[in-house]
CSV table of N, CA and C in Angstrom, one decimal:
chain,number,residue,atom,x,y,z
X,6,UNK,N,126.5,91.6,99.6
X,6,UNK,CA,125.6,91.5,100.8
X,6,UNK,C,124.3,92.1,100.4
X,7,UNK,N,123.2,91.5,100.8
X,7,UNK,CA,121.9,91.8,100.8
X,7,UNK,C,121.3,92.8,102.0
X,8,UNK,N,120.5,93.4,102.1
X,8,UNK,CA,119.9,94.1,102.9
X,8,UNK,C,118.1,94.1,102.6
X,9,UNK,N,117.6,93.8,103.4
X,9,UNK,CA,116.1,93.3,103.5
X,9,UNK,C,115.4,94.1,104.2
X,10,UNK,N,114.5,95.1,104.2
X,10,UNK,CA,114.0,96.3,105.0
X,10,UNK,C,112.4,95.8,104.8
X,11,UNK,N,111.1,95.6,105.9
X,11,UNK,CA,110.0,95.2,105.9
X,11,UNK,C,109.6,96.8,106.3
X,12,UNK,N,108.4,96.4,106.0
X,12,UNK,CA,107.8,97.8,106.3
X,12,UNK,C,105.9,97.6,106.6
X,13,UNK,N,105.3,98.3,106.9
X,13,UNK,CA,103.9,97.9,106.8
X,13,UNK,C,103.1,97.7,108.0
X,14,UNK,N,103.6,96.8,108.9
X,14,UNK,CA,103.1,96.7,110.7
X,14,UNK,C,102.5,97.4,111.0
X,15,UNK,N,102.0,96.8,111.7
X,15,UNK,CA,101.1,97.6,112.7
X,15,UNK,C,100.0,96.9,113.5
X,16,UNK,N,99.3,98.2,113.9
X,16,UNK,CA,97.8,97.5,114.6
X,16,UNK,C,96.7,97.5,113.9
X,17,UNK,N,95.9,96.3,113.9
X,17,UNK,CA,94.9,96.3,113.5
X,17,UNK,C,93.7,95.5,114.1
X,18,UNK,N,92.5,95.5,113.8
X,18,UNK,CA,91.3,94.4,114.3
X,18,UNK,C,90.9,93.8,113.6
X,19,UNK,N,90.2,92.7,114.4
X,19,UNK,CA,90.3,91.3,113.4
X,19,UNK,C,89.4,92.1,112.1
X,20,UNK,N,89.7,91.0,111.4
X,20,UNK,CA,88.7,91.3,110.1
X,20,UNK,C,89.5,92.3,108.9
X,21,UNK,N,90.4,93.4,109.5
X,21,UNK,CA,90.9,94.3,109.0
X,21,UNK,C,92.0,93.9,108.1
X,22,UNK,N,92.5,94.5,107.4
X,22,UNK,CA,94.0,94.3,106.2
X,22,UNK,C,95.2,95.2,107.1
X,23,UNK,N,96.4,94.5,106.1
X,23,UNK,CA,97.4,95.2,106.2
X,23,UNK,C,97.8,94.7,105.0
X,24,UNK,N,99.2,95.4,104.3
X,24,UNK,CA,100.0,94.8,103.1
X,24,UNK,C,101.5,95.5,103.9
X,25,UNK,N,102.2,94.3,103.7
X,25,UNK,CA,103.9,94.5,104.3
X,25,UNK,C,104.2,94.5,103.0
X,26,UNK,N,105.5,95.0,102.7
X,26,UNK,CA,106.7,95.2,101.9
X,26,UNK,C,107.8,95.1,102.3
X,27,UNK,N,108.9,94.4,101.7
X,27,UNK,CA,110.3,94.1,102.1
X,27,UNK,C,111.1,94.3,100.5
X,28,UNK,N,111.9,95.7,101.1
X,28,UNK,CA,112.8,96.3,99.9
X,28,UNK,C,113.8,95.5,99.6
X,29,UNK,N,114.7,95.2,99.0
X,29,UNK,CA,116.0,94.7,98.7
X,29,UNK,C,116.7,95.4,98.4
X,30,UNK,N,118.3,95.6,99.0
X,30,UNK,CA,118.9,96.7,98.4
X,30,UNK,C,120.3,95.8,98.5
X,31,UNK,N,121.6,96.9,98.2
X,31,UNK,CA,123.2,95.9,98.0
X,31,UNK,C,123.0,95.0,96.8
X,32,UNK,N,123.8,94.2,96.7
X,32,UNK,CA,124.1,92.8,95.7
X,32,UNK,C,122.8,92.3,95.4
X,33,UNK,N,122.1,92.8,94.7
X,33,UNK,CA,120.3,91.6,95.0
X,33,UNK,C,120.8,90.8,93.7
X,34,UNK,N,120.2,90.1,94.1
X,34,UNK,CA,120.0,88.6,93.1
X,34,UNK,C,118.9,88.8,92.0
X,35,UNK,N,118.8,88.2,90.8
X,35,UNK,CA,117.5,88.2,89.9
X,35,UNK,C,117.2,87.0,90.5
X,36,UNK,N,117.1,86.4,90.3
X,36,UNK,CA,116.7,84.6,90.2
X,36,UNK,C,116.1,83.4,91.5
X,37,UNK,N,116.1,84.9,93.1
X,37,UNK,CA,116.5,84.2,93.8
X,37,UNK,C,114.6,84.3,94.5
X,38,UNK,N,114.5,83.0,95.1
X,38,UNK,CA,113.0,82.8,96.0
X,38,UNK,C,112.8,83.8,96.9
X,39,UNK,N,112.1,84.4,97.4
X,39,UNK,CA,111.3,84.9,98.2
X,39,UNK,C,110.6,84.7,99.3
X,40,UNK,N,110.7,84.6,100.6
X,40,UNK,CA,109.4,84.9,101.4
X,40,UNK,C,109.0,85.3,102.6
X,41,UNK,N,107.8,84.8,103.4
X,41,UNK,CA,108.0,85.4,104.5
X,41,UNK,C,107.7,84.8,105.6
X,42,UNK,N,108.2,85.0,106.4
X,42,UNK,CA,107.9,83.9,107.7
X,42,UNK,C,107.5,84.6,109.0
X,43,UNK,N,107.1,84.2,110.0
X,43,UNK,CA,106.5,85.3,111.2
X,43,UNK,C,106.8,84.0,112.4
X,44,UNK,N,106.8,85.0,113.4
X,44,UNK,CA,107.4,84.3,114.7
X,44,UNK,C,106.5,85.1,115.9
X,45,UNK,N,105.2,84.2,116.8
X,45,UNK,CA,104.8,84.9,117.7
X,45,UNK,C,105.4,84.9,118.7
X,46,UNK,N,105.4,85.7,119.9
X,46,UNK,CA,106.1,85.5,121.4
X,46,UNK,C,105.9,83.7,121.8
X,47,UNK,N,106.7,83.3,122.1
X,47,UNK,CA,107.2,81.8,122.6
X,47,UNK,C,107.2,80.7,121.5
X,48,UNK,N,107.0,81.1,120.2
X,48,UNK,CA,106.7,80.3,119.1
X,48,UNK,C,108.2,80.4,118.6
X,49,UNK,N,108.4,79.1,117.5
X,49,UNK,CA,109.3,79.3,116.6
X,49,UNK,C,109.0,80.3,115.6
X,50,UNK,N,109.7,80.4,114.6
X,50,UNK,CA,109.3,81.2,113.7
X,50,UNK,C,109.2,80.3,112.3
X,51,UNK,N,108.0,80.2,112.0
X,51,UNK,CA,107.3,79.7,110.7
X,51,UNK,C,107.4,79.9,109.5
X,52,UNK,N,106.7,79.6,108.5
X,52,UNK,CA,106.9,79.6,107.2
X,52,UNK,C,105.2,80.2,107.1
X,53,UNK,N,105.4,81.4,106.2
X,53,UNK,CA,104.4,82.1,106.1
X,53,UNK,C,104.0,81.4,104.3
X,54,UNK,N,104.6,81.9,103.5
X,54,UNK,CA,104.4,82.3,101.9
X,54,UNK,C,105.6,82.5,101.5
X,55,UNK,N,105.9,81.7,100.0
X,55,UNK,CA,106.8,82.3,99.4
X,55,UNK,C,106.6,82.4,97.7
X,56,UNK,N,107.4,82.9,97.5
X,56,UNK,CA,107.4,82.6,95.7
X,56,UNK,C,109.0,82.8,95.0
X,57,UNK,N,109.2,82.3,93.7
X,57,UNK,CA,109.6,82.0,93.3
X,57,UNK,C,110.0,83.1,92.3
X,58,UNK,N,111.2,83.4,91.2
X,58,UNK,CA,111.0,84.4,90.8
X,58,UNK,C,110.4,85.3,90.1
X,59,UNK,N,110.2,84.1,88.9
X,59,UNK,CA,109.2,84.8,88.0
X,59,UNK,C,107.7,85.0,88.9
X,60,UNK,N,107.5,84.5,89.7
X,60,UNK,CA,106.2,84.7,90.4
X,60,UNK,C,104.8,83.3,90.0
X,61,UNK,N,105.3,82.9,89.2
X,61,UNK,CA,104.5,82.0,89.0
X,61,UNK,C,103.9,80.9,89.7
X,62,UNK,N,105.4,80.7,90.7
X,62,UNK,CA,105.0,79.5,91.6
X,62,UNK,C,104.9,80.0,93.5
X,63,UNK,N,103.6,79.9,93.5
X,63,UNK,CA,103.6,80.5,95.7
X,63,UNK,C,103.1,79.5,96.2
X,64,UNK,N,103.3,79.8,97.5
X,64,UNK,CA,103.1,78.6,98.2
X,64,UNK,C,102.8,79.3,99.7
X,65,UNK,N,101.8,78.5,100.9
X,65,UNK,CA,101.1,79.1,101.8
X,65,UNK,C,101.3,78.1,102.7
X,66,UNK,N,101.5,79.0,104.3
X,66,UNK,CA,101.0,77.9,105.5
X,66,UNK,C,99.4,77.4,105.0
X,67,UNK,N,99.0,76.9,105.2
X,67,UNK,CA,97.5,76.2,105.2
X,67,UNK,C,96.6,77.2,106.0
X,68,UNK,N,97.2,77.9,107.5
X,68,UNK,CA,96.4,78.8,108.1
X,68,UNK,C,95.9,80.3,107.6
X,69,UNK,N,96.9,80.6,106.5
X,69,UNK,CA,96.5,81.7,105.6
X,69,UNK,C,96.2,81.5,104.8
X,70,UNK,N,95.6,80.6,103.6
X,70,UNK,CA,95.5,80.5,102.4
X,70,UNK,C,93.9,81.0,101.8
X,71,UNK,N,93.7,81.4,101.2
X,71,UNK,CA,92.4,82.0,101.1
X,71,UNK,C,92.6,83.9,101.7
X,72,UNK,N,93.1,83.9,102.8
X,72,UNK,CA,93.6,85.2,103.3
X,72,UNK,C,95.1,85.9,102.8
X,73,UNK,N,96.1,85.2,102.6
X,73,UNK,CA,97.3,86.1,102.4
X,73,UNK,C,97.2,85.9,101.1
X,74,UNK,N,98.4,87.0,100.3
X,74,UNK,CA,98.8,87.1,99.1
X,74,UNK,C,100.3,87.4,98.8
X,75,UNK,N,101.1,86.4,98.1
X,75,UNK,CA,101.9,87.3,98.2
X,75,UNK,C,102.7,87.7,96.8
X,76,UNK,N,103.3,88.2,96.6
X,76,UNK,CA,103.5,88.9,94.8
X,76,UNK,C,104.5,89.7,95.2
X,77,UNK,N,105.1,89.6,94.1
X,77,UNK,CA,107.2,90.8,93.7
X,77,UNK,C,106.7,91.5,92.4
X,78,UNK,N,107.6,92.5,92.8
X,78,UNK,CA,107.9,93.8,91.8
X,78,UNK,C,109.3,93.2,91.5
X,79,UNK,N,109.9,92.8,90.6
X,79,UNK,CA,111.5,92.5,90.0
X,79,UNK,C,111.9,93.9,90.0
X,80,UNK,N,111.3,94.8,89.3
X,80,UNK,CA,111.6,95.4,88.9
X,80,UNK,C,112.1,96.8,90.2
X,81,UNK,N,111.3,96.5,91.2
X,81,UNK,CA,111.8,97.1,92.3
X,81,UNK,C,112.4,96.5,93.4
X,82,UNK,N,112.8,95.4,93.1
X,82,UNK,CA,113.5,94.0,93.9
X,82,UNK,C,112.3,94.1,95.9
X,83,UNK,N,111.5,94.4,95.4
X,83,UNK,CA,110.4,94.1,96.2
X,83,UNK,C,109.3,93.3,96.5
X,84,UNK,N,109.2,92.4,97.4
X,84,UNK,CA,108.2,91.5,97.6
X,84,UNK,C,107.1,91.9,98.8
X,85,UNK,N,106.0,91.7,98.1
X,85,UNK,CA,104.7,92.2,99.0
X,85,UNK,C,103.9,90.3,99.5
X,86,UNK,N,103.1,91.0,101.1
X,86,UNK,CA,102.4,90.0,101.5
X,86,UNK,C,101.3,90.6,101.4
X,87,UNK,N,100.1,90.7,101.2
X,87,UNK,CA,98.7,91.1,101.5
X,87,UNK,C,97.9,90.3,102.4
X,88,UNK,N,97.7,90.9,103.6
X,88,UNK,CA,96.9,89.8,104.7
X,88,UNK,C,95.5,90.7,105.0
X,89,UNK,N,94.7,89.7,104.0
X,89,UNK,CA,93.1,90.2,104.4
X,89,UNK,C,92.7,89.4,105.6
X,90,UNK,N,91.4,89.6,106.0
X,90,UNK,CA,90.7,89.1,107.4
X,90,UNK,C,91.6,88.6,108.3
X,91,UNK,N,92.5,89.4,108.7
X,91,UNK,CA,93.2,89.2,109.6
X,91,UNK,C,92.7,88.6,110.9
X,92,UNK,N,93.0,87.7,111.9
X,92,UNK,CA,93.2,87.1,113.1
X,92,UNK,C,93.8,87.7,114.2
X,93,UNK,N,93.6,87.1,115.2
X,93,UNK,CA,94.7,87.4,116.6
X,93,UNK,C,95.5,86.7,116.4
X,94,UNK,N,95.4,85.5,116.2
X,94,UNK,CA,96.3,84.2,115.7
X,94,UNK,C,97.4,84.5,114.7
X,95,UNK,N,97.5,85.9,113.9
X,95,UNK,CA,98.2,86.1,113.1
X,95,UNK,C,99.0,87.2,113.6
X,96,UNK,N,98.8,87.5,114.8
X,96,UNK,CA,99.6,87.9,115.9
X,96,UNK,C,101.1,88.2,115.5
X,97,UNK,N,102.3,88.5,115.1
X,97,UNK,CA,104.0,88.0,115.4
X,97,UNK,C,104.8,89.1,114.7
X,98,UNK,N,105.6,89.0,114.8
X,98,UNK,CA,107.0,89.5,113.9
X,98,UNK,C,107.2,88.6,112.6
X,99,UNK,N,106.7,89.4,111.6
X,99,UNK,CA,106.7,89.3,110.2
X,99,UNK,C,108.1,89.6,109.5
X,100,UNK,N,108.9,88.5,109.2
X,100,UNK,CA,110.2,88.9,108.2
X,100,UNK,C,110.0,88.3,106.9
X,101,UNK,N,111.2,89.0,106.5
X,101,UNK,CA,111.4,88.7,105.0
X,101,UNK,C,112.4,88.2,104.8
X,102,UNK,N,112.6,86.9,103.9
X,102,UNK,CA,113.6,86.0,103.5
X,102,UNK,C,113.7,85.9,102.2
X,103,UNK,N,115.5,86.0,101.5
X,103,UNK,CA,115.7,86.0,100.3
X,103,UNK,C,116.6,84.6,100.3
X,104,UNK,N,116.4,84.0,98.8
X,104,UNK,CA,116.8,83.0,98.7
X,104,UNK,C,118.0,82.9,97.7
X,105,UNK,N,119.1,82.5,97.8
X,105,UNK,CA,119.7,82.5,96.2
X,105,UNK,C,119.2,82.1,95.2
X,106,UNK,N,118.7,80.5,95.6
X,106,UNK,CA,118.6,79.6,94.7
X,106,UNK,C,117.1,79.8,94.7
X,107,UNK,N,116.5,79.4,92.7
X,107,UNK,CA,115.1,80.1,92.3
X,107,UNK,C,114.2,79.3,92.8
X,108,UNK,N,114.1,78.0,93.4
X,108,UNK,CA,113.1,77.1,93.9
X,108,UNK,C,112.7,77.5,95.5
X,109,UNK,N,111.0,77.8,95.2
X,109,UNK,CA,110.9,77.9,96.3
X,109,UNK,C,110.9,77.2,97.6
X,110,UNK,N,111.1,77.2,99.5
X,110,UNK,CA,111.1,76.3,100.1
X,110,UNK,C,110.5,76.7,101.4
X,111,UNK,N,109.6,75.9,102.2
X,111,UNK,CA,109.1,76.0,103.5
X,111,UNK,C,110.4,76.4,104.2
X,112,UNK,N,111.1,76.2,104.1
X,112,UNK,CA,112.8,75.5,105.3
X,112,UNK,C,112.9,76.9,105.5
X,113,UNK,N,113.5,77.1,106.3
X,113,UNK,CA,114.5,78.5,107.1
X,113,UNK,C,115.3,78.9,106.6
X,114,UNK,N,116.4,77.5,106.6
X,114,UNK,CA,117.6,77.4,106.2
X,114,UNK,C,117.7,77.5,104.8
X,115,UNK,N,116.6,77.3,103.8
X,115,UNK,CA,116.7,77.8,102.7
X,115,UNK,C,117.2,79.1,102.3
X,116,UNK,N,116.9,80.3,102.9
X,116,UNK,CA,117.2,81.2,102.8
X,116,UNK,C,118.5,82.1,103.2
X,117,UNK,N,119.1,82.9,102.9
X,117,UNK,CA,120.3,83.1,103.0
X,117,UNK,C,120.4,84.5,103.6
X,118,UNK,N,119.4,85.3,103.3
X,118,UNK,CA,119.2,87.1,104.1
X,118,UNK,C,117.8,87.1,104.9
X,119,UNK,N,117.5,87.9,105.8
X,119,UNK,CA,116.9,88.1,106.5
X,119,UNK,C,116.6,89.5,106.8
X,120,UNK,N,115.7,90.4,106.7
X,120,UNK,CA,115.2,91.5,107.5
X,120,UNK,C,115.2,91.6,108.7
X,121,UNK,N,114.9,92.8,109.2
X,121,UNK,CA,114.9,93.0,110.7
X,121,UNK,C,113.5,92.3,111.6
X,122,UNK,N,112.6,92.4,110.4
X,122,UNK,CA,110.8,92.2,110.9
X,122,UNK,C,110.5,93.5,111.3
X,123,UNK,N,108.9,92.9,111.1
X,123,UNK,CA,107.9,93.9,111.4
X,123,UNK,C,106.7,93.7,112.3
X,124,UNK,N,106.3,93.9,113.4
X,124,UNK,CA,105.4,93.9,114.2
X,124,UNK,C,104.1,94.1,113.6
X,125,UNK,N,103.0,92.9,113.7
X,125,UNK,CA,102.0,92.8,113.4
X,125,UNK,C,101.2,92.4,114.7
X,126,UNK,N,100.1,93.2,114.6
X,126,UNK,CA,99.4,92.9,116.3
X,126,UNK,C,97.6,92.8,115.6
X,127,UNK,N,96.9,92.1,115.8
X,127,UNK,CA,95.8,91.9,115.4
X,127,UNK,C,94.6,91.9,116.4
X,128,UNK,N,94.1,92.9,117.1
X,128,UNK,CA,92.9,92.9,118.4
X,128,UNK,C,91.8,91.9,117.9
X,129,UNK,N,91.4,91.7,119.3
X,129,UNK,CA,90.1,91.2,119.1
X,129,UNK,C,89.0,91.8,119.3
């Protein structure tokens, strides 16, 4: 079993940063995709960013690209999101998704563990 712990949330105002982190701990995988997805109040929950193991291959909703970042420590079985110029719009509960399989994927269901999430609130 996996265990997925986010960390980072909070409050912020527009324009401002944050950087979340999601630990991996139990059975971790080498090989397996990464990412993160966020869910506002009455919304489904989306496909934020993910990557792939080696890190080479990421991929973005369209609405953060130029603003988020996201990048793994292997070595700490840790994957970070970096969200500059933050929004209201980027408003939600921020999770972390691990994947078995090394290819990364928009899908949900791609993923196999889940975090608890992390509250992100962005003022105007």
């Amino acid at each position: 079993q996996v265990q997925l712990v986010e960390s980072g949330g909070g409050l912020v105002q527009a324009g401002g940063s944050l950087r979340l982190s999601c630990a991996a701990s139990g059975r971790t995988f080498s090989s397996g995709a990464m990412a993160w997805f966020r869910q506002a109040p009455g919304k489904e929950r989306e496909f934020v960013a993910a990557i792939n193991w080696i890190g080479g291959n990421t991929a973005y909703v369209d609405s953060v690209k130029g603003r988020f970042t996201i990048t793994r420590d292997n070595a700490k079985d840790t994957v970070y999101l970096q969200m500059n110029s933050l929004k209201p719009e980027d408003t939600a509960v921020y999770y972390c998704a691990a994947s078995k399989r090394p290819e990364i994927s928009r899908d949900r269901d791609a993923y196999n563990y889940w975090g608890q999430g992390t509250q992100v609130t962005v003022s105007s």
